[in-house]
Amino acid sequence: MIVCALFALEGLLWLFRSDLDFDSFTIKGWANLFPEPSFISDATVGMTIAFVLFIAPARPAKLADEYLTDEDGPAEETKHSTTLLDWETANKMPYDIVFLLGGGF
């Protein structure tokens, strides 16, 4: 659910980064909040959301504590990451596909 929300947020940030000029009005983009809006690009948004995936917890703290302990004490260690994305998983990505898709922009 969190990943879906981050993906939707990323799409909205991409859409509203620069000014949207309609015939009768203009919607100012959020990049204008910074001193140099030209420094903010789509890649900035993508990198920020990717960074959030590396630091966002996979479970709320209360649920994680209940999951890792049982009645007799600490449960077995799990191989699951405590964040949404860890470096081991990121290294398994097929980078040829990433470069193919990213090279088109």
PDB file of N, CA and C in Angstrom:
ATOM      1  N   MET A   1       0.819  -1.188   0.000  1.00  0.00           N
ATOM      2  CA  MET A   1       0.000   0.000   0.000  1.00  0.00           C
ATOM      3  C   MET A   1       0.870   1.262   0.000  1.00  0.00           C
ATOM      4  N   ILE A   2       1.947   1.226   0.765  1.00  0.00           N
ATOM      5  CA  ILE A   2       2.828   2.381   0.838  1.00  0.00           C
ATOM      6  C   ILE A   2       3.515   2.601  -0.510  1.00  0.00           C
ATOM      7  N   VAL A   3       3.902   1.513  -1.149  1.00  0.00           N
ATOM      8  CA  VAL A   3       4.574   1.629  -2.447  1.00  0.00           C
ATOM      9  C   VAL A   3       3.618   2.227  -3.478  1.00  0.00           C
ATOM     10  N   CYS A   4       2.359   1.825  -3.444  1.00  0.00           N
ATOM     11  CA  CYS A   4       1.368   2.398  -4.366  1.00  0.00           C
ATOM     12  C   CYS A   4       1.198   3.889  -4.119  1.00  0.00           C
ATOM     13  N   ALA A   5       1.155   4.285  -2.853  1.00  0.00           N
ATOM     14  CA  ALA A   5       1.021   5.704  -2.518  1.00  0.00           C
ATOM     15  C   ALA A   5       2.243   6.487  -2.986  1.00  0.00           C
ATOM     16  N   LEU A   6       3.441   5.914  -2.810  1.00  0.00           N
ATOM     17  CA  LEU A   6       4.656   6.591  -3.272  1.00  0.00           C
ATOM     18  C   LEU A   6       4.679   6.700  -4.794  1.00  0.00           C
ATOM     19  N   PHE A   7       4.210   5.666  -5.474  1.00  0.00           N
ATOM     20  CA  PHE A   7       4.154   5.708  -6.937  1.00  0.00           C
ATOM     21  C   PHE A   7       3.180   6.785  -7.407  1.00  0.00           C
ATOM     22  N   ALA A   8       2.017   6.878  -6.753  1.00  0.00           N
ATOM     23  CA  ALA A   8       1.046   7.918  -7.103  1.00  0.00           C
ATOM     24  C   ALA A   8       1.614   9.308  -6.815  1.00  0.00           C
ATOM     25  N   LEU A   9       2.304   9.446  -5.685  1.00  0.00           N
ATOM     26  CA  LEU A   9       2.939  10.720  -5.349  1.00  0.00           C
ATOM     27  C   LEU A   9       3.985  11.092  -6.392  1.00  0.00           C
ATOM     28  N   GLU A  10       4.760  10.120  -6.831  1.00  0.00           N
ATOM     29  CA  GLU A  10       5.775  10.375  -7.850  1.00  0.00           C
ATOM     30  C   GLU A  10       5.136  10.864  -9.150  1.00  0.00           C
ATOM     31  N   GLY A  11       4.064  10.228  -9.545  1.00  0.00           N
ATOM     32  CA  GLY A  11       3.362  10.663 -10.753  1.00  0.00           C
ATOM     33  C   GLY A  11       2.830  12.084 -10.632  1.00  0.00           C
ATOM     34  N   LEU A  12       2.260  12.406  -9.482  1.00  0.00           N
ATOM     35  CA  LEU A  12       1.760  13.766  -9.268  1.00  0.00           C
ATOM     36  C   LEU A  12       2.893  14.787  -9.243  1.00  0.00           C
ATOM     37  N   LEU A  13       4.002  14.427  -8.612  1.00  0.00           N
ATOM     38  CA  LEU A  13       5.145  15.340  -8.582  1.00  0.00           C
ATOM     39  C   LEU A  13       5.714  15.558  -9.977  1.00  0.00           C
ATOM     40  N   TRP A  14       5.740  14.508 -10.804  1.00  0.00           N
ATOM     41  CA  TRP A  14       6.182  14.667 -12.187  1.00  0.00           C
ATOM     42  C   TRP A  14       5.238  15.577 -12.964  1.00  0.00           C
ATOM     43  N   LEU A  15       3.944  15.370 -12.769  1.00  0.00           N
ATOM     44  CA  LEU A  15       2.950  16.122 -13.522  1.00  0.00           C
ATOM     45  C   LEU A  15       2.959  17.603 -13.165  1.00  0.00           C
ATOM     46  N   PHE A  16       3.085  17.920 -11.877  1.00  0.00           N
ATOM     47  CA  PHE A  16       2.972  19.304 -11.429  1.00  0.00           C
ATOM     48  C   PHE A  16       4.319  19.955 -11.121  1.00  0.00           C
ATOM     49  N   ARG A  17       5.429  19.414 -11.631  1.00  0.00           N
ATOM     50  CA  ARG A  17       6.747  19.990 -11.380  1.00  0.00           C
ATOM     51  C   ARG A  17       6.894  21.343 -12.049  1.00  0.00           C
ATOM     52  N   SER A  18       6.558  21.430 -13.306  1.00  0.00           N
ATOM     53  CA  SER A  18       6.679  22.696 -14.029  1.00  0.00           C
ATOM     54  C   SER A  18       5.294  23.321 -14.192  1.00  0.00           C
ATOM     55  N   ASP A  19       5.290  24.550 -14.672  1.00  0.00           N
ATOM     56  CA  ASP A  19       4.024  25.265 -14.844  1.00  0.00           C
ATOM     57  C   ASP A  19       3.154  24.582 -15.890  1.00  0.00           C
ATOM     58  N   LEU A  20       1.860  24.502 -15.601  1.00  0.00           N
ATOM     59  CA  LEU A  20       0.881  24.000 -16.565  1.00  0.00           C
ATOM     60  C   LEU A  20       0.106  25.193 -17.097  1.00  0.00           C
ATOM     61  N   ASP A  21       0.282  25.493 -18.364  1.00  0.00           N
ATOM     62  CA  ASP A  21      -0.321  26.677 -18.957  1.00  0.00           C
ATOM     63  C   ASP A  21      -1.554  26.276 -19.756  1.00  0.00           C
ATOM     64  N   PHE A  22      -2.711  26.711 -19.266  1.00  0.00           N
ATOM     65  CA  PHE A  22      -3.968  26.513 -19.982  1.00  0.00           C
ATOM     66  C   PHE A  22      -4.331  27.835 -20.653  1.00  0.00           C
ATOM     67  N   ASP A  23      -5.364  27.860 -21.455  1.00  0.00           N
ATOM     68  CA  ASP A  23      -5.722  29.089 -22.164  1.00  0.00           C
ATOM     69  C   ASP A  23      -6.077  30.229 -21.209  1.00  0.00           C
ATOM     70  N   SER A  24      -6.878  29.940 -20.215  1.00  0.00           N
ATOM     71  CA  SER A  24      -7.375  31.015 -19.353  1.00  0.00           C
ATOM     72  C   SER A  24      -6.615  31.164 -18.034  1.00  0.00           C
ATOM     73  N   PHE A  25      -5.815  30.164 -17.658  1.00  0.00           N
ATOM     74  CA  PHE A  25      -5.089  30.265 -16.383  1.00  0.00           C
ATOM     75  C   PHE A  25      -3.843  29.388 -16.424  1.00  0.00           C
ATOM     76  N   THR A  26      -2.976  29.612 -15.448  1.00  0.00           N
ATOM     77  CA  THR A  26      -1.725  28.860 -15.338  1.00  0.00           C
ATOM     78  C   THR A  26      -1.614  28.299 -13.931  1.00  0.00           C
ATOM     79  N   ILE A  27      -1.282  27.026 -13.837  1.00  0.00           N
ATOM     80  CA  ILE A  27      -1.021  26.405 -12.543  1.00  0.00           C
ATOM     81  C   ILE A  27       0.492  26.400 -12.340  1.00  0.00           C
ATOM     82  N   LYS A  28       0.935  27.101 -11.310  1.00  0.00           N
ATOM     83  CA  LYS A  28       2.370  27.176 -11.034  1.00  0.00           C
ATOM     84  C   LYS A  28       2.867  25.826 -10.545  1.00  0.00           C
ATOM     85  N   GLY A  29       4.016  25.428 -11.008  1.00  0.00           N
ATOM     86  CA  GLY A  29       4.614  24.174 -10.599  1.00  0.00           C
ATOM     87  C   GLY A  29       5.325  24.298  -9.258  1.00  0.00           C
ATOM     88  N   TRP A  30       5.498  23.179  -8.572  1.00  0.00           N
ATOM     89  CA  TRP A  30       6.127  23.209  -7.242  1.00  0.00           C
ATOM     90  C   TRP A  30       7.633  23.467  -7.329  1.00  0.00           C
ATOM     91  N   ALA A  31       8.243  23.273  -8.479  1.00  0.00           N
ATOM     92  CA  ALA A  31       9.680  23.536  -8.615  1.00  0.00           C
ATOM     93  C   ALA A  31       9.980  25.024  -8.467  1.00  0.00           C
ATOM     94  N   ASN A  32       8.981  25.873  -8.656  1.00  0.00           N
ATOM     95  CA  ASN A  32       9.175  27.312  -8.496  1.00  0.00           C
ATOM     96  C   ASN A  32       9.388  27.708  -7.038  1.00  0.00           C
ATOM     97  N   LEU A  33       9.193  26.790  -6.121  1.00  0.00           N
ATOM     98  CA  LEU A  33       9.434  27.081  -4.707  1.00  0.00           C
ATOM     99  C   LEU A  33      10.928  27.162  -4.394  1.00  0.00           C
ATOM    100  N   PHE A  34      11.764  26.637  -5.271  1.00  0.00           N
ATOM    101  CA  PHE A  34      13.209  26.621  -5.069  1.00  0.00           C
ATOM    102  C   PHE A  34      13.848  27.810  -5.786  1.00  0.00           C
ATOM    103  N   PRO A  35      15.026  28.250  -5.300  1.00  0.00           N
ATOM    104  CA  PRO A  35      15.676  29.409  -5.924  1.00  0.00           C
ATOM    105  C   PRO A  35      16.014  29.189  -7.403  1.00  0.00           C
ATOM    106  N   GLU A  36      16.408  27.992  -7.774  1.00  0.00           N
ATOM    107  CA  GLU A  36      16.730  27.666  -9.168  1.00  0.00           C
ATOM    108  C   GLU A  36      15.838  26.522  -9.645  1.00  0.00           C
ATOM    109  N   PRO A  37      14.646  26.817 -10.157  1.00  0.00           N
ATOM    110  CA  PRO A  37      13.750  25.747 -10.609  1.00  0.00           C
ATOM    111  C   PRO A  37      14.335  24.887 -11.714  1.00  0.00           C
ATOM    112  N   SER A  38      15.284  25.422 -12.459  1.00  0.00           N
ATOM    113  CA  SER A  38      15.861  24.642 -13.555  1.00  0.00           C
ATOM    114  C   SER A  38      16.720  23.488 -13.040  1.00  0.00           C
ATOM    115  N   PHE A  39      17.125  23.534 -11.776  1.00  0.00           N
ATOM    116  CA  PHE A  39      17.909  22.441 -11.194  1.00  0.00           C
ATOM    117  C   PHE A  39      17.038  21.229 -10.860  1.00  0.00           C
ATOM    118  N   ILE A  40      15.739  21.414 -10.778  1.00  0.00           N
ATOM    119  CA  ILE A  40      14.813  20.336 -10.439  1.00  0.00           C
ATOM    120  C   ILE A  40      14.332  19.698 -11.738  1.00  0.00           C
ATOM    121  N   SER A  41      14.545  18.385 -11.859  1.00  0.00           N
ATOM    122  CA  SER A  41      14.108  17.672 -13.062  1.00  0.00           C
ATOM    123  C   SER A  41      13.298  16.445 -12.659  1.00  0.00           C
ATOM    124  N   ASP A  42      12.848  15.700 -13.651  1.00  0.00           N
ATOM    125  CA  ASP A  42      12.124  14.459 -13.377  1.00  0.00           C
ATOM    126  C   ASP A  42      13.010  13.464 -12.640  1.00  0.00           C
ATOM    127  N   ALA A  43      14.299  13.495 -12.940  1.00  0.00           N
ATOM    128  CA  ALA A  43      15.231  12.597 -12.262  1.00  0.00           C
ATOM    129  C   ALA A  43      15.324  12.922 -10.770  1.00  0.00           C
ATOM    130  N   THR A  44      15.197  14.181 -10.412  1.00  0.00           N
ATOM    131  CA  THR A  44      15.213  14.574  -9.002  1.00  0.00           C
ATOM    132  C   THR A  44      14.054  13.925  -8.261  1.00  0.00           C
ATOM    133  N   VAL A  45      12.901  13.938  -8.880  1.00  0.00           N
ATOM    134  CA  VAL A  45      11.721  13.320  -8.274  1.00  0.00           C
ATOM    135  C   VAL A  45      11.924  11.811  -8.134  1.00  0.00           C
ATOM    136  N   GLY A  46      12.400  11.171  -9.189  1.00  0.00           N
ATOM    137  CA  GLY A  46      12.622   9.724  -9.159  1.00  0.00           C
ATOM    138  C   GLY A  46      13.639   9.312  -8.108  1.00  0.00           C
ATOM    139  N   MET A  47      14.737  10.045  -8.016  1.00  0.00           N
ATOM    140  CA  MET A  47      15.769   9.734  -7.017  1.00  0.00           C
ATOM    141  C   MET A  47      15.255   9.946  -5.598  1.00  0.00           C
ATOM    142  N   THR A  48      14.451  10.975  -5.398  1.00  0.00           N
ATOM    143  CA  THR A  48      13.902  11.239  -4.066  1.00  0.00           C
ATOM    144  C   THR A  48      12.967  10.122  -3.633  1.00  0.00           C
ATOM    145  N   ILE A  49      12.089   9.685  -4.517  1.00  0.00           N
ATOM    146  CA  ILE A  49      11.168   8.594  -4.177  1.00  0.00           C
ATOM    147  C   ILE A  49      11.952   7.300  -3.960  1.00  0.00           C
ATOM    148  N   ALA A  50      12.983   7.041  -4.750  1.00  0.00           N
ATOM    149  CA  ALA A  50      13.810   5.846  -4.547  1.00  0.00           C
ATOM    150  C   ALA A  50      14.503   5.902  -3.187  1.00  0.00           C
ATOM    151  N   PHE A  51      14.981   7.069  -2.796  1.00  0.00           N
ATOM    152  CA  PHE A  51      15.609   7.235  -1.479  1.00  0.00           C
ATOM    153  C   PHE A  51      14.599   6.968  -0.366  1.00  0.00           C
ATOM    154  N   VAL A  52      13.378   7.428  -0.549  1.00  0.00           N
ATOM    155  CA  VAL A  52      12.330   7.184   0.454  1.00  0.00           C
ATOM    156  C   VAL A  52      12.063   5.688   0.582  1.00  0.00           C
ATOM    157  N   LEU A  53      12.107   4.955  -0.528  1.00  0.00           N
ATOM    158  CA  LEU A  53      11.909   3.502  -0.466  1.00  0.00           C
ATOM    159  C   LEU A  53      13.002   2.828   0.367  1.00  0.00           C
ATOM    160  N   PHE A  54      14.212   3.371   0.338  1.00  0.00           N
ATOM    161  CA  PHE A  54      15.311   2.803   1.119  1.00  0.00           C
ATOM    162  C   PHE A  54      15.198   3.106   2.608  1.00  0.00           C
ATOM    163  N   ILE A  55      14.489   4.162   2.991  1.00  0.00           N
ATOM    164  CA  ILE A  55      14.414   4.521   4.417  1.00  0.00           C
ATOM    165  C   ILE A  55      13.052   4.274   5.048  1.00  0.00           C
ATOM    166  N   ALA A  56      12.002   4.087   4.248  1.00  0.00           N
ATOM    167  CA  ALA A  56      10.660   3.881   4.794  1.00  0.00           C
ATOM    168  C   ALA A  56      10.536   2.469   5.368  1.00  0.00           C
ATOM    169  N   PRO A  57       9.984   2.345   6.567  1.00  0.00           N
ATOM    170  CA  PRO A  57       9.837   1.013   7.159  1.00  0.00           C
ATOM    171  C   PRO A  57       8.790   0.181   6.423  1.00  0.00           C
ATOM    172  N   ALA A  58       9.037  -1.114   6.361  1.00  0.00           N
ATOM    173  CA  ALA A  58       8.109  -2.009   5.678  1.00  0.00           C
ATOM    174  C   ALA A  58       6.851  -2.259   6.511  1.00  0.00           C
ATOM    175  N   ARG A  59       6.981  -2.206   7.804  1.00  0.00           N
ATOM    176  CA  ARG A  59       5.851  -2.396   8.721  1.00  0.00           C
ATOM    177  C   ARG A  59       5.893  -1.302   9.778  1.00  0.00           C
ATOM    178  N   PRO A  60       4.733  -0.913  10.294  1.00  0.00           N
ATOM    179  CA  PRO A  60       4.751   0.004  11.431  1.00  0.00           C
ATOM    180  C   PRO A  60       5.499  -0.628  12.604  1.00  0.00           C
ATOM    181  N   ALA A  61       6.096   0.181  13.450  1.00  0.00           N
ATOM    182  CA  ALA A  61       6.943  -0.322  14.538  1.00  0.00           C
ATOM    183  C   ALA A  61       6.186  -1.292  15.450  1.00  0.00           C
ATOM    184  N   LYS A  62       4.948  -1.007  15.770  1.00  0.00           N
ATOM    185  CA  LYS A  62       4.189  -1.890  16.662  1.00  0.00           C
ATOM    186  C   LYS A  62       3.994  -3.268  16.029  1.00  0.00           C
ATOM    187  N   LEU A  63       3.649  -3.313  14.752  1.00  0.00           N
ATOM    188  CA  LEU A  63       3.463  -4.598  14.081  1.00  0.00           C
ATOM    189  C   LEU A  63       4.790  -5.345  13.946  1.00  0.00           C
ATOM    190  N   ALA A  64       5.866  -4.628  13.699  1.00  0.00           N
ATOM    191  CA  ALA A  64       7.167  -5.275  13.560  1.00  0.00           C
ATOM    192  C   ALA A  64       7.590  -5.917  14.871  1.00  0.00           C
ATOM    193  N   ASP A  65       7.340  -5.252  16.002  1.00  0.00           N
ATOM    194  CA  ASP A  65       7.684  -5.821  17.298  1.00  0.00           C
ATOM    195  C   ASP A  65       6.886  -7.088  17.572  1.00  0.00           C
ATOM    196  N   GLU A  66       5.594  -7.075  17.251  1.00  0.00           N
ATOM    197  CA  GLU A  66       4.767  -8.260  17.464  1.00  0.00           C
ATOM    198  C   GLU A  66       5.184  -9.390  16.536  1.00  0.00           C
ATOM    199  N   TYR A  67       5.606  -9.055  15.336  1.00  0.00           N
ATOM    200  CA  TYR A  67       5.990 -10.064  14.364  1.00  0.00           C
ATOM    201  C   TYR A  67       7.297 -10.749  14.754  1.00  0.00           C
ATOM    202  N   LEU A  68       8.208 -10.001  15.337  1.00  0.00           N
ATOM    203  CA  LEU A  68       9.526 -10.541  15.648  1.00  0.00           C
ATOM    204  C   LEU A  68       9.614 -11.184  17.032  1.00  0.00           C
ATOM    205  N   THR A  69       8.570 -11.098  17.827  1.00  0.00           N
ATOM    206  CA  THR A  69       8.590 -11.735  19.144  1.00  0.00           C
ATOM    207  C   THR A  69       7.411 -12.684  19.261  1.00  0.00           C
ATOM    208  N   ASP A  70       7.579 -13.679  20.109  1.00  0.00           N
ATOM    209  CA  ASP A  70       6.467 -14.571  20.405  1.00  0.00           C
ATOM    210  C   ASP A  70       6.340 -14.685  21.923  1.00  0.00           C
ATOM    211  N   GLU A  71       5.523 -15.595  22.391  1.00  0.00           N
ATOM    212  CA  GLU A  71       5.249 -15.699  23.821  1.00  0.00           C
ATOM    213  C   GLU A  71       6.489 -16.052  24.634  1.00  0.00           C
ATOM    214  N   ASP A  72       7.383 -16.843  24.092  1.00  0.00           N
ATOM    215  CA  ASP A  72       8.549 -17.304  24.843  1.00  0.00           C
ATOM    216  C   ASP A  72       9.753 -16.366  24.724  1.00  0.00           C
ATOM    217  N   GLY A  73       9.664 -15.350  23.919  1.00  0.00           N
ATOM    218  CA  GLY A  73      10.791 -14.445  23.736  1.00  0.00           C
ATOM    219  C   GLY A  73      10.963 -14.105  22.271  1.00  0.00           C
ATOM    220  N   PRO A  74      12.149 -13.654  21.899  1.00  0.00           N
ATOM    221  CA  PRO A  74      12.362 -13.277  20.502  1.00  0.00           C
ATOM    222  C   PRO A  74      12.191 -14.460  19.549  1.00  0.00           C
ATOM    223  N   ALA A  75      11.523 -14.195  18.462  1.00  0.00           N
ATOM    224  CA  ALA A  75      11.322 -15.236  17.450  1.00  0.00           C
ATOM    225  C   ALA A  75      12.571 -15.345  16.588  1.00  0.00           C
ATOM    226  N   GLU A  76      12.539 -16.302  15.678  1.00  0.00           N
ATOM    227  CA  GLU A  76      13.671 -16.475  14.775  1.00  0.00           C
ATOM    228  C   GLU A  76      13.874 -15.218  13.942  1.00  0.00           C
ATOM    229  N   GLU A  77      15.121 -14.997  13.588  1.00  0.00           N
ATOM    230  CA  GLU A  77      15.417 -13.863  12.728  1.00  0.00           C
ATOM    231  C   GLU A  77      14.831 -14.137  11.349  1.00  0.00           C
ATOM    232  N   THR A  78      14.288 -13.110  10.752  1.00  0.00           N
ATOM    233  CA  THR A  78      13.739 -13.272   9.416  1.00  0.00           C
ATOM    234  C   THR A  78      14.703 -12.694   8.401  1.00  0.00           C
ATOM    235  N   LYS A  79      14.558 -13.141   7.168  1.00  0.00           N
ATOM    236  CA  LYS A  79      15.400 -12.628   6.102  1.00  0.00           C
ATOM    237  C   LYS A  79      14.769 -11.410   5.441  1.00  0.00           C
ATOM    238  N   HIS A  80      13.597 -11.011   5.924  1.00  0.00           N
ATOM    239  CA  HIS A  80      12.912  -9.883   5.318  1.00  0.00           C
ATOM    240  C   HIS A  80      13.553  -8.571   5.741  1.00  0.00           C
ATOM    241  N   SER A  81      13.540  -7.638   4.835  1.00  0.00           N
ATOM    242  CA  SER A  81      14.083  -6.315   5.104  1.00  0.00           C
ATOM    243  C   SER A  81      13.149  -5.554   6.029  1.00  0.00           C
ATOM    244  N   THR A  82      13.698  -4.650   6.794  1.00  0.00           N
ATOM    245  CA  THR A  82      12.871  -3.804   7.630  1.00  0.00           C
ATOM    246  C   THR A  82      12.466  -2.534   6.897  1.00  0.00           C
ATOM    247  N   THR A  83      13.024  -2.312   5.698  1.00  0.00           N
ATOM    248  CA  THR A  83      12.616  -1.186   4.868  1.00  0.00           C
ATOM    249  C   THR A  83      11.944  -1.711   3.604  1.00  0.00           C
ATOM    250  N   LEU A  84      11.299  -0.809   2.880  1.00  0.00           N
ATOM    251  CA  LEU A  84      10.590  -1.231   1.678  1.00  0.00           C
ATOM    252  C   LEU A  84      11.525  -1.757   0.597  1.00  0.00           C
ATOM    253  N   LEU A  85      12.738  -1.216   0.537  1.00  0.00           N
ATOM    254  CA  LEU A  85      13.709  -1.642  -0.461  1.00  0.00           C
ATOM    255  C   LEU A  85      15.079  -1.699   0.194  1.00  0.00           C
ATOM    256  N   ASP A  86      15.790  -2.782  -0.006  1.00  0.00           N
ATOM    257  CA  ASP A  86      17.150  -2.865   0.521  1.00  0.00           C
ATOM    258  C   ASP A  86      18.128  -3.002  -0.653  1.00  0.00           C
ATOM    259  N   TRP A  87      19.405  -2.877  -0.351  1.00  0.00           N
ATOM    260  CA  TRP A  87      20.415  -2.852  -1.406  1.00  0.00           C
ATOM    261  C   TRP A  87      20.520  -4.200  -2.122  1.00  0.00           C
ATOM    262  N   GLU A  88      20.332  -5.279  -1.395  1.00  0.00           N
ATOM    263  CA  GLU A  88      20.400  -6.603  -2.029  1.00  0.00           C
ATOM    264  C   GLU A  88      19.324  -6.753  -3.097  1.00  0.00           C
ATOM    265  N   THR A  89      18.137  -6.294  -2.804  1.00  0.00           N
ATOM    266  CA  THR A  89      17.042  -6.367  -3.773  1.00  0.00           C
ATOM    267  C   THR A  89      17.298  -5.425  -4.946  1.00  0.00           C
ATOM    268  N   ALA A  90      17.820  -4.246  -4.656  1.00  0.00           N
ATOM    269  CA  ALA A  90      18.100  -3.291  -5.730  1.00  0.00           C
ATOM    270  C   ALA A  90      19.178  -3.821  -6.668  1.00  0.00           C
ATOM    271  N   ASN A  91      20.125  -4.576  -6.146  1.00  0.00           N
ATOM    272  CA  ASN A  91      21.183  -5.136  -6.994  1.00  0.00           C
ATOM    273  C   ASN A  91      20.674  -6.237  -7.916  1.00  0.00           C
ATOM    274  N   LYS A  92      19.541  -6.836  -7.598  1.00  0.00           N
ATOM    275  CA  LYS A  92      18.980  -7.900  -8.430  1.00  0.00           C
ATOM    276  C   LYS A  92      18.185  -7.359  -9.619  1.00  0.00           C
ATOM    277  N   MET A  93      18.007  -6.042  -9.692  1.00  0.00           N
ATOM    278  CA  MET A  93      17.244  -5.449 -10.789  1.00  0.00           C
ATOM    279  C   MET A  93      17.960  -5.673 -12.116  1.00  0.00           C
ATOM    280  N   PRO A  94      17.218  -5.901 -13.177  1.00  0.00           N
ATOM    281  CA  PRO A  94      17.844  -6.020 -14.498  1.00  0.00           C
ATOM    282  C   PRO A  94      18.190  -4.624 -15.033  1.00  0.00           C
ATOM    283  N   TYR A  95      19.428  -4.207 -14.839  1.00  0.00           N
ATOM    284  CA  TYR A  95      19.816  -2.846 -15.198  1.00  0.00           C
ATOM    285  C   TYR A  95      19.787  -2.599 -16.696  1.00  0.00           C
ATOM    286  N   ASP A  96      19.870  -3.648 -17.518  1.00  0.00           N
ATOM    287  CA  ASP A  96      19.768  -3.425 -18.955  1.00  0.00           C
ATOM    288  C   ASP A  96      18.391  -2.870 -19.319  1.00  0.00           C
ATOM    289  N   ILE A  97      17.350  -3.356 -18.653  1.00  0.00           N
ATOM    290  CA  ILE A  97      16.002  -2.835 -18.892  1.00  0.00           C
ATOM    291  C   ILE A  97      15.881  -1.415 -18.364  1.00  0.00           C
ATOM    292  N   VAL A  98      16.457  -1.148 -17.206  1.00  0.00           N
ATOM    293  CA  VAL A  98      16.416   0.201 -16.624  1.00  0.00           C
ATOM    294  C   VAL A  98      17.084   1.192 -17.566  1.00  0.00           C
ATOM    295  N   PHE A  99      18.249   0.826 -18.094  1.00  0.00           N
ATOM    296  CA  PHE A  99      18.946   1.725 -19.016  1.00  0.00           C
ATOM    297  C   PHE A  99      18.183   1.877 -20.330  1.00  0.00           C
ATOM    298  N   LEU A 100      17.546   0.813 -20.792  1.00  0.00           N
ATOM    299  CA  LEU A 100      16.762   0.878 -22.019  1.00  0.00           C
ATOM    300  C   LEU A 100      15.594   1.835 -21.859  1.00  0.00           C
ATOM    301  N   LEU A 101      14.874   1.722 -20.756  1.00  0.00           N
ATOM    302  CA  LEU A 101      13.729   2.614 -20.521  1.00  0.00           C
ATOM    303  C   LEU A 101      14.197   4.026 -20.190  1.00  0.00           C
ATOM    304  N   GLY A 102      15.217   4.150 -19.382  1.00  0.00           N
ATOM    305  CA  GLY A 102      15.697   5.468 -18.987  1.00  0.00           C
ATOM    306  C   GLY A 102      16.398   6.209 -20.112  1.00  0.00           C
ATOM    307  N   GLY A 103      16.967   5.480 -21.062  1.00  0.00           N
ATOM    308  CA  GLY A 103      17.675   6.128 -22.165  1.00  0.00           C
ATOM    309  C   GLY A 103      16.746   6.811 -23.155  1.00  0.00           C
ATOM    310  N   GLY A 104      15.474   6.495 -23.097  1.00  0.00           N
ATOM    311  CA  GLY A 104      14.531   7.098 -24.017  1.00  0.00           C
ATOM    312  C   GLY A 104      14.064   8.476 -23.614  1.00  0.00           C
ATOM    313  N   PHE A 105      14.477   8.930 -22.449  1.00  0.00           N
ATOM    314  CA  PHE A 105      13.985  10.227 -21.966  1.00  0.00           C
ATOM    315  C   PHE A 105      15.057  11.260 -21.999  1.00  0.00           C
TER     316      PHE A 105
END
